[in-house]
Coordinates of C-alpha atoms in Angstrom, one line a residue:
Chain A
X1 CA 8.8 -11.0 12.4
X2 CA 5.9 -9.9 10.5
X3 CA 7.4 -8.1 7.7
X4 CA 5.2 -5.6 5.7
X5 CA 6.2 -5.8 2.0
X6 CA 7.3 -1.7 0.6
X7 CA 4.2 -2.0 -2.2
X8 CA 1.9 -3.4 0.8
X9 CA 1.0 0.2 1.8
X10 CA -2.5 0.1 2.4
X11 CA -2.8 2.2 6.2
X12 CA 0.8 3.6 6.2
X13 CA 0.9 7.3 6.7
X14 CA 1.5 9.8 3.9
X15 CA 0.8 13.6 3.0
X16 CA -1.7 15.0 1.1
X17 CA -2.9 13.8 -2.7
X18 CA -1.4 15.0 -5.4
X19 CA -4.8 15.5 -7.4
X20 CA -2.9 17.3 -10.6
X21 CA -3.8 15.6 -13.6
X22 CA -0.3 14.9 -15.5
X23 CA -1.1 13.4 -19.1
X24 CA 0.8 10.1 -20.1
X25 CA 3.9 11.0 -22.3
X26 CA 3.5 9.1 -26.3
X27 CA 6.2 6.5 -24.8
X28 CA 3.7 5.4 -21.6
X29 CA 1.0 4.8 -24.0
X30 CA 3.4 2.2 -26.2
X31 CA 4.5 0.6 -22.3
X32 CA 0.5 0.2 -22.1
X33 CA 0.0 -1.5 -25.2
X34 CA 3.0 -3.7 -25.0
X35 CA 2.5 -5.0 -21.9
X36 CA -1.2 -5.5 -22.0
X37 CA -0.7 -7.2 -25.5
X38 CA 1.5 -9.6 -23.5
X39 CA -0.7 -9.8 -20.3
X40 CA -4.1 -10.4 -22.4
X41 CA -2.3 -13.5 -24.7
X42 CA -2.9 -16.9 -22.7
X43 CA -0.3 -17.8 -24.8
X44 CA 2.7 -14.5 -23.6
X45 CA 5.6 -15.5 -22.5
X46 CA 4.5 -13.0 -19.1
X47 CA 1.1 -12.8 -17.2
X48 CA -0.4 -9.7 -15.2
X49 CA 0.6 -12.0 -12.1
X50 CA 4.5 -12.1 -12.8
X51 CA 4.1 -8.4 -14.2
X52 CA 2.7 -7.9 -10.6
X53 CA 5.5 -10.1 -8.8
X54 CA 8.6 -7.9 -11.0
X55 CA 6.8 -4.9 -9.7
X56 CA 7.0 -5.9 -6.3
X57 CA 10.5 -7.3 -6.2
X58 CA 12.0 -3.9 -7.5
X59 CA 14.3 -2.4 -4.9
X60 CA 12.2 0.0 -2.8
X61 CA 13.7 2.8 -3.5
X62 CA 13.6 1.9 -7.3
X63 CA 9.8 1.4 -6.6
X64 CA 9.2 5.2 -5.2
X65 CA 11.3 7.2 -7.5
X66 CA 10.3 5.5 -10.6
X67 CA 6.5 6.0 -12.4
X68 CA 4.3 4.1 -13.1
X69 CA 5.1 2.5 -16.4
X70 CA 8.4 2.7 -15.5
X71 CA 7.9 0.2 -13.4
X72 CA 6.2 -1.6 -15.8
X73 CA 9.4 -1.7 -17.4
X74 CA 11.7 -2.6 -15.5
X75 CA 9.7 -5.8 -14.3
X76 CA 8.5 -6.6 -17.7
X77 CA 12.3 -6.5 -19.2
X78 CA 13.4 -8.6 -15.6
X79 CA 10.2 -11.5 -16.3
X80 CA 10.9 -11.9 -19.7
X81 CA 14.5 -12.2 -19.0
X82 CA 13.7 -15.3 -16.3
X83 CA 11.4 -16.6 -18.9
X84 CA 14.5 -16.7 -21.5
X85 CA 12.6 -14.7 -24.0
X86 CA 16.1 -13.1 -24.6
X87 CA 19.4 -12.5 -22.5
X88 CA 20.2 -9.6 -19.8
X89 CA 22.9 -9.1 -23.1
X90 CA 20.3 -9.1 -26.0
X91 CA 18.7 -6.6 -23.9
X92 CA 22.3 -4.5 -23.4
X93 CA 22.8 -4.8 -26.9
X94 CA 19.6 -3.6 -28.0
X95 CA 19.7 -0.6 -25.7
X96 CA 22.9 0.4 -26.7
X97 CA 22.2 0.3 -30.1
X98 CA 19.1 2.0 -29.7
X99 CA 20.9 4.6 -27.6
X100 CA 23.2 5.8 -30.4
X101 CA 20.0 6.1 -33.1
X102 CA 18.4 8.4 -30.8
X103 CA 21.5 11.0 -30.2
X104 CA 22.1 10.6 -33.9
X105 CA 18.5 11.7 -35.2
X106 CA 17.0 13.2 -32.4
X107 CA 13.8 12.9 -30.9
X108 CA 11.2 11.0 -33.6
Chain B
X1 CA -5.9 6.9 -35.7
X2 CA -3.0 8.8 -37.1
X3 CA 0.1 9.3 -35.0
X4 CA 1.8 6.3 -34.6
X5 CA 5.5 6.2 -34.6
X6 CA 7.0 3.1 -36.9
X7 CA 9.7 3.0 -34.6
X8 CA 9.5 3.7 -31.0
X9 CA 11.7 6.8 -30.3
X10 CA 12.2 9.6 -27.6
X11 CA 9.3 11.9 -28.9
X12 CA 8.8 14.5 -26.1
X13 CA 12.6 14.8 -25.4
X14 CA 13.4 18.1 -27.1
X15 CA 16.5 18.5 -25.1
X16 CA 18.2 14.7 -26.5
X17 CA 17.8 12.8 -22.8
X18 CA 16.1 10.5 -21.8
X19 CA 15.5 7.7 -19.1
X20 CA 16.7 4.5 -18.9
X21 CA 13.6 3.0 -18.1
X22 CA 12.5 5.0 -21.8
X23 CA 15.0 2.9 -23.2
X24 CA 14.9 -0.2 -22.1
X25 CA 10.9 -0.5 -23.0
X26 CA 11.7 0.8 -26.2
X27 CA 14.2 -2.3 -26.4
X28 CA 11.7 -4.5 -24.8
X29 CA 9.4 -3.8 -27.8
X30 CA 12.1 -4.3 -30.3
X31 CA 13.2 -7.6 -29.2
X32 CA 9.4 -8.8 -28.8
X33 CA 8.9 -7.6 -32.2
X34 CA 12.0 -9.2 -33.3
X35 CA 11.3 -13.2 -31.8
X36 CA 8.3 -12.8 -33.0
X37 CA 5.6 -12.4 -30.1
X38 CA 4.4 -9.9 -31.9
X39 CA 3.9 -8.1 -34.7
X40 CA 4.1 -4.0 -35.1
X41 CA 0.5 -3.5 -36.2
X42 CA -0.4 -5.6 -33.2
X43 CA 1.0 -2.7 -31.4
X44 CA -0.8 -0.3 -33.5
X45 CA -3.6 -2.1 -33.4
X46 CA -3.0 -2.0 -29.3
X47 CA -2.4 1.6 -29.3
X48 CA -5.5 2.2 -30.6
X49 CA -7.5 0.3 -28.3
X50 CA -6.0 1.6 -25.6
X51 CA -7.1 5.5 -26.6
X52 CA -10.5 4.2 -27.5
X53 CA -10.9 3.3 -23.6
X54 CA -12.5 6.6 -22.0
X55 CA -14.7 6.9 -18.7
X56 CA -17.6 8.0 -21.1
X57 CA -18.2 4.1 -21.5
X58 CA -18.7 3.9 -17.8
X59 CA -20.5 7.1 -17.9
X60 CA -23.2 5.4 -20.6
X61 CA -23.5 2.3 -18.3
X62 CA -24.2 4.2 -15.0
X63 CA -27.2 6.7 -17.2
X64 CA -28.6 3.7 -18.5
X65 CA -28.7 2.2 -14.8
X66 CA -30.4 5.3 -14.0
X67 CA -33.1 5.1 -16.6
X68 CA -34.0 1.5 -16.5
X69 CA -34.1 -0.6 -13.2
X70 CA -34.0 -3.8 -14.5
X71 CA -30.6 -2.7 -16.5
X72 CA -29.1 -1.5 -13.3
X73 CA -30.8 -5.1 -11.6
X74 CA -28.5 -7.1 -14.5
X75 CA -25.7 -4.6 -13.8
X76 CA -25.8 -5.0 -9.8
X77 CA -25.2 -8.9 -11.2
X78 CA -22.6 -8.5 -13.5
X79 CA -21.6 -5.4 -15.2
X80 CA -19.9 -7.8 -17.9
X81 CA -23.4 -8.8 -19.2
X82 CA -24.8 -5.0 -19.0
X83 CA -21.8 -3.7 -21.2
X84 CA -22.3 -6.3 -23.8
X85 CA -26.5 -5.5 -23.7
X86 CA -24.7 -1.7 -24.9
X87 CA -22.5 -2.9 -27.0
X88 CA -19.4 -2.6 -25.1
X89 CA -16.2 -5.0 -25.2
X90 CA -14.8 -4.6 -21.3
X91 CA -13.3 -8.2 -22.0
X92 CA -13.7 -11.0 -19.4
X93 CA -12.0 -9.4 -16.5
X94 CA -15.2 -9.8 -14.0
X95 CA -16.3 -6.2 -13.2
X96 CA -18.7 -5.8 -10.2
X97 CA -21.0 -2.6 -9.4
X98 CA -21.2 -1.1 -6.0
X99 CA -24.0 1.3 -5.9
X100 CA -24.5 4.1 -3.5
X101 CA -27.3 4.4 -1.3
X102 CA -29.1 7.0 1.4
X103 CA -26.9 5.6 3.9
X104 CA -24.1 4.0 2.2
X105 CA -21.1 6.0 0.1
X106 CA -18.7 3.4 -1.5
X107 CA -14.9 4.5 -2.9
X108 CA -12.4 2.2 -4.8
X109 CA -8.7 1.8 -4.5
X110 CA -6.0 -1.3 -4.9
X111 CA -3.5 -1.0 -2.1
X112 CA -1.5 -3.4 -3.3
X113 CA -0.8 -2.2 -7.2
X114 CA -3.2 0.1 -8.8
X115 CA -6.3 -2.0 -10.5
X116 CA -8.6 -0.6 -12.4
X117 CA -11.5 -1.5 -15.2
X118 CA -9.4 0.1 -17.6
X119 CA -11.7 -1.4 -20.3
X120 CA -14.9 0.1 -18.8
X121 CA -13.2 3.4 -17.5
X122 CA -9.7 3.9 -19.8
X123 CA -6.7 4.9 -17.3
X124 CA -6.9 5.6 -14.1
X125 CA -5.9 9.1 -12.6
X126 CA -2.6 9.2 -11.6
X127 CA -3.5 10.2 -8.1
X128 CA -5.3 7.0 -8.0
X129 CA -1.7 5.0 -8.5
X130 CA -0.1 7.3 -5.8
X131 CA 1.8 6.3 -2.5
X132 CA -0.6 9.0 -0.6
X133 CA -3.9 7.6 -2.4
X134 CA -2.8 4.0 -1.9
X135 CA -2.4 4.1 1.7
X136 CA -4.3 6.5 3.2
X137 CA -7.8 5.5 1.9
X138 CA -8.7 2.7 3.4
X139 CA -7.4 4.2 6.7
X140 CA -9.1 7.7 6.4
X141 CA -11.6 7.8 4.2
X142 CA -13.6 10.1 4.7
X143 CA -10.3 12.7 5.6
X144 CA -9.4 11.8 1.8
X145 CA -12.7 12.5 0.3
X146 CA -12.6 15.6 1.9
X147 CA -9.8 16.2 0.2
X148 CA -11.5 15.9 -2.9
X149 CA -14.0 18.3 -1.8
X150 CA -16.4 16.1 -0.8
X151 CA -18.0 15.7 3.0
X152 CA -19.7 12.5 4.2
X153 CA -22.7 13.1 6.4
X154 CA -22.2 11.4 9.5
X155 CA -25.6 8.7 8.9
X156 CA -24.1 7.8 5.9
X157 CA -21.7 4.8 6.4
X158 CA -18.4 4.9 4.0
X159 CA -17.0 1.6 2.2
X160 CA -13.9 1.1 0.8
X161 CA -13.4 -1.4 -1.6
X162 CA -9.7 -2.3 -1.7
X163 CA -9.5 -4.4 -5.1
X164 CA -6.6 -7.3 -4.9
X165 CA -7.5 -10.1 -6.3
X166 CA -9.3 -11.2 -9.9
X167 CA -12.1 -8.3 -10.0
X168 CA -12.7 -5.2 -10.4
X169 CA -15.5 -2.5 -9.2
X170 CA -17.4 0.5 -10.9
X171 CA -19.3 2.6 -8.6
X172 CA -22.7 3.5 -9.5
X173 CA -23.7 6.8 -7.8
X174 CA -27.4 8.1 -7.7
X175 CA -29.0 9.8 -9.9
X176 CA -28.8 13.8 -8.5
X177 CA -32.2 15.5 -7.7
X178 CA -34.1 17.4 -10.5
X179 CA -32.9 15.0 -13.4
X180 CA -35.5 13.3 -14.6
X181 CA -36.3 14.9 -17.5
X182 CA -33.0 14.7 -18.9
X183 CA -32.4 12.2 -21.5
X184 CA -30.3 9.2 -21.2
X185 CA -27.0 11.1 -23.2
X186 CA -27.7 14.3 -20.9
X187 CA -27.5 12.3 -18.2
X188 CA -24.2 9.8 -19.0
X189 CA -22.9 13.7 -19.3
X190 CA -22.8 14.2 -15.7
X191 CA -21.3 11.6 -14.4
X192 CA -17.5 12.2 -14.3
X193 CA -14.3 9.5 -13.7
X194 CA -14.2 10.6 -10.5
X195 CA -17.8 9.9 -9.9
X196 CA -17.0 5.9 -10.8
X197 CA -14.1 5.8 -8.0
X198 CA -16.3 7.6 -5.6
X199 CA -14.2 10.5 -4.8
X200 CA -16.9 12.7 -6.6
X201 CA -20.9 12.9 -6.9
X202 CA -22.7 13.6 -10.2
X203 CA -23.4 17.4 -10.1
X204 CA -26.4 18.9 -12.1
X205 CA -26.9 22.6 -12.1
X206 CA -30.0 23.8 -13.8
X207 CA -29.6 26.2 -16.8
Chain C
X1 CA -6.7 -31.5 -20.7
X2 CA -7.2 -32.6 -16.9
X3 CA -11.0 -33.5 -15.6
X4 CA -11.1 -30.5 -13.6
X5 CA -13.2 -31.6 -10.4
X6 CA -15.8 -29.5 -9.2
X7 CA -14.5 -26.6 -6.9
X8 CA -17.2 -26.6 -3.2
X9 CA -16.6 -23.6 -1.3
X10 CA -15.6 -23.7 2.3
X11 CA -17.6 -20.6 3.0
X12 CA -20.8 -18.9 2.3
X13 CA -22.2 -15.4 2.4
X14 CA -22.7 -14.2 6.0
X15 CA -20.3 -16.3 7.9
X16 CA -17.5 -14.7 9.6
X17 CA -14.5 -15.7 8.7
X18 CA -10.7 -14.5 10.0
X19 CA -7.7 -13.4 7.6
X20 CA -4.9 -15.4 8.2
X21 CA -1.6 -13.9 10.1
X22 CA 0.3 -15.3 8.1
X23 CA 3.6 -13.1 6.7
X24 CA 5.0 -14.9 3.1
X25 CA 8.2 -13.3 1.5
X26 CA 6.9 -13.9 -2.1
X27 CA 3.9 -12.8 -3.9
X28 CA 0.8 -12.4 -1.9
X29 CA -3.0 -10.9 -2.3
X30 CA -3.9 -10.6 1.1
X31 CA -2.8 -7.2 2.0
X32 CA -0.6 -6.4 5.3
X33 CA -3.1 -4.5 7.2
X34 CA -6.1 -6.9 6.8
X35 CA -3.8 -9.4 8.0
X36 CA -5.6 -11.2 11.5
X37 CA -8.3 -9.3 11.5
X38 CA -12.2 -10.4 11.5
X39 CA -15.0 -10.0 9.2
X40 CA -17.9 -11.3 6.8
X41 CA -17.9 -12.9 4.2
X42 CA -20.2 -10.9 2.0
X43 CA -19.8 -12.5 -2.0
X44 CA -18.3 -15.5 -2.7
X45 CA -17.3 -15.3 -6.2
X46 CA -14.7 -18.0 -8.3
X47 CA -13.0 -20.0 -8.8
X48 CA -10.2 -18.2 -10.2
X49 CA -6.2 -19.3 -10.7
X50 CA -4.7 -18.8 -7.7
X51 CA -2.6 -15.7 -8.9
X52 CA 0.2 -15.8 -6.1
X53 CA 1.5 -19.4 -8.1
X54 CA 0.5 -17.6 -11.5
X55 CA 3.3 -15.2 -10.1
X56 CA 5.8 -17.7 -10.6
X57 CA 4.9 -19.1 -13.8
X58 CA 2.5 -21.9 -12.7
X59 CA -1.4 -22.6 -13.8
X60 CA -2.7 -21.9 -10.5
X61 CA -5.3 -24.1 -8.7
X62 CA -8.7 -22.6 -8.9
X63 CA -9.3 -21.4 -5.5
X64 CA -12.8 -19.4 -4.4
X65 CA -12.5 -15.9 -3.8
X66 CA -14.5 -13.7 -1.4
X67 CA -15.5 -10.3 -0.9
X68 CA -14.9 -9.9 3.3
X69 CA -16.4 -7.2 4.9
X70 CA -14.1 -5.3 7.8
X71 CA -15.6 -2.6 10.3
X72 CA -13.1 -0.2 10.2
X73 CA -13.0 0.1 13.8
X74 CA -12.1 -3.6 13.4
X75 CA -9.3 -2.3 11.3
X76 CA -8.1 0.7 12.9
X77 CA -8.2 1.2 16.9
X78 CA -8.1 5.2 16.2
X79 CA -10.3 4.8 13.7
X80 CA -12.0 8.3 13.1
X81 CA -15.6 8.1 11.2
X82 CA -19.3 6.0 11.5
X83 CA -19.1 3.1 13.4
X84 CA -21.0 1.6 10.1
X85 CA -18.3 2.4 8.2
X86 CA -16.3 -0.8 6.7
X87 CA -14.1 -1.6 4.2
X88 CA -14.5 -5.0 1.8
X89 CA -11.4 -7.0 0.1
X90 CA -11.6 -9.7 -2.1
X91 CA -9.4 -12.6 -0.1
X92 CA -8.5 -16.2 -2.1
X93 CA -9.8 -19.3 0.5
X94 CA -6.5 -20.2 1.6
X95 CA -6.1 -16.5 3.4
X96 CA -8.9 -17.3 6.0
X97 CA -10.2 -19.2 8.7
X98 CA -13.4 -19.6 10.1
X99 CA -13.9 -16.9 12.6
X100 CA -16.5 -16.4 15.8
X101 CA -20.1 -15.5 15.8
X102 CA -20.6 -12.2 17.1

């Protein structure tokens, strides 16, 4: 069957544009310069084409609700994962710990 | 550029929540920094960059196009080569001009993702990375630039450049009627973001 | 390093050329709704690392890439605007075929 991929979207029906022009929050901005640190280094451990790929392979309805650099994210965490840059549990780890600093202090 | 935070933390979440996609890419960047891909002040130094990127780059490019054929000649070639003759680092991504003509309107998107010369232009509207944007442009065009207040004639064709592979496109509009005597800055001044994705003309009202 | 051989392209601006139906699960530049449909080539432009093996963590072979010109009414049966109106995507070699003379 010729199966249309859910980011493939180019002719598919949809309402009108949302013109509204919604600045990014401080925390997009550091998703930016993260991942195009990594994507612009020949020598990253993740290229703009595997960033692409993660981004594609999200579950579609992971793919709609989230934004945009949340789904840089998520596929950016999943790549370097695969790659082996660190484990799904470093990652846990991290979070958790990082989780606790923030409802101790607050927001930064 | 002052501003930056040491260590990346919630900093618009007054009420203590957060997502988990807001965590996990504040891990991501902990654990980078941490095996050593890179440093903090190459994210600083990243962050800055990144702000530096505005469509007033693109907006120099297009005046200077408009003020000097053989510029806009080079730039129909490679827009690369024209940034570099004004001093602007757009990087080695290829970025290709499509200029508008009497009988030919030209609009970008990426179907697929959402590319953009990010270098040339800085980000792209969010609109542009919509669902609605992303499909219904290369089908309708001309019922989405209406939407954007902004009516084809009939005898002018429409082209939609749907970007999906290695390069990426800068429209250059024309110059509006009743301009010429403006100088090059005066000029850069009316051509808008928009104007470079081709969902808006230059405008230039007379004082 | 590799001698890397000399890259000949198998088409050249003005020829029409035909986007493959061809429906991969993984990563792919050719998007769905260009898919069998005819056009021009209008650029050729390249080589470039074929991004859909860059996706998987591969070098890529360095494959042309060319800007193909669609009519929309090509496109779109219902299409509703100038029959001059046309839409251009930029498609690696392996995603056509040569197509017929009009």
């Amino acid at each position: 069957m010729d199966s249309r991929r859910h980011h493939d979207m180019g002719g598919l029906d949809a309402g009108p544009i949302d013109q509204h022009e919604v600045a990014d929050e401080p925390w997009h901005k550091r998703v930016k310069a993260v991942v195009q640190l990594l994507v612009r280094n020949p020598d990253s451990p993740m290229n703009v084409d595997e960033l692409r790929r993660g981004i594609e392979d999200l579950p579609p309805e992971d793919y709609d609700r989230l934004g945009y650099y949340e789904r840089w994210t998520r596929s950016t965490a999943a790549i370097l994962t695969e790659k082996g840059v660190f484990s799904e549990a470093e990652l846990d780890a991290e979070m958790a710990e990082i989780e606790q600093r923030w409802q101790r202090n607050g927001p930064s | 550029m002052s501003g930056h935070h040491p260590h990346p933390g919630p900093p618009d979440s007054e009420d203590g929540s957060w997502t988990r996609e807001q965590l996990m890419a504040a891990a991501v960047e902990a654990l980078l920094v941490r095996k050593r891909v890179f440093t903090p002040a190459d994210v600083a130094g990243a962050l800055d960059y990144w702000a530096s990127r505005t469509p007033a780059d693109g907006a120099r490019l297009i005046a200077r196009c408009w003020t000097d054929d053989a510029f806009a000649a080079r730039v129909m070639d490679s827009v690369n080569a024209g940034a570099v003759e004004l001093g602007l680092d757009i990087g080695h991504t290829r970025v290709v001009a499509v200029a508008n003509t009497p009988k030919i309107h030209n609009v970008l998107v990426c179907t697929l993702c959402s590319c953009y010369p990010i270098r040339l232009l800085g980000d792209s509207p969010g609109w542009y990375k919509s669902r609605a944007y992303r499909s219904r442009v290369v089908r309708e065009p001309r019922a989405v630039l209406s939407e954007f207040g902004l009516d084809i004639p009939d005898d002018v064709d429409v082209r939609v450049h749907d970007s999906t592979a290695d390069l990426r496109y800068i429209v250059v509009p024309m110059q509006p009627t009743g301009t010429e005597h403006l100088t090059e800055q005066e000029l850069a001044g009316l051509v808008t973001r928009d104007c470079m994705i081709g969902t808006a003309l230059p405008r230039y009202i007379p004082a | 390093m590799a001698k890397e051989w000399p890259i000949v392209n198998r088409y050249r601006v003005g020829d029409p050329v035909t986007v493959r139906a061809h429906f991969p699960s993984g990563h792919a530049r050719a998007p769905f709704y260009t898919r069998g449909h005819s056009g021009e080539v209008v650029r050729v432009t390249g080589p470039f690392r074929n991004a859909e093996e860059r996706a998987y963590g591969r070098t890529g072979a360095r494959v042309p890439l060319y800007r193909v010109q669609i009519r929309q009414r090509d496109l779109w049966p219902d299409y509703v605007g100038s029959s001059g109106d046309t839409l251009v995507v930029d498609l690696y070699e392996h995603w056509l075929e040569p197509g017929d003379r009009r």
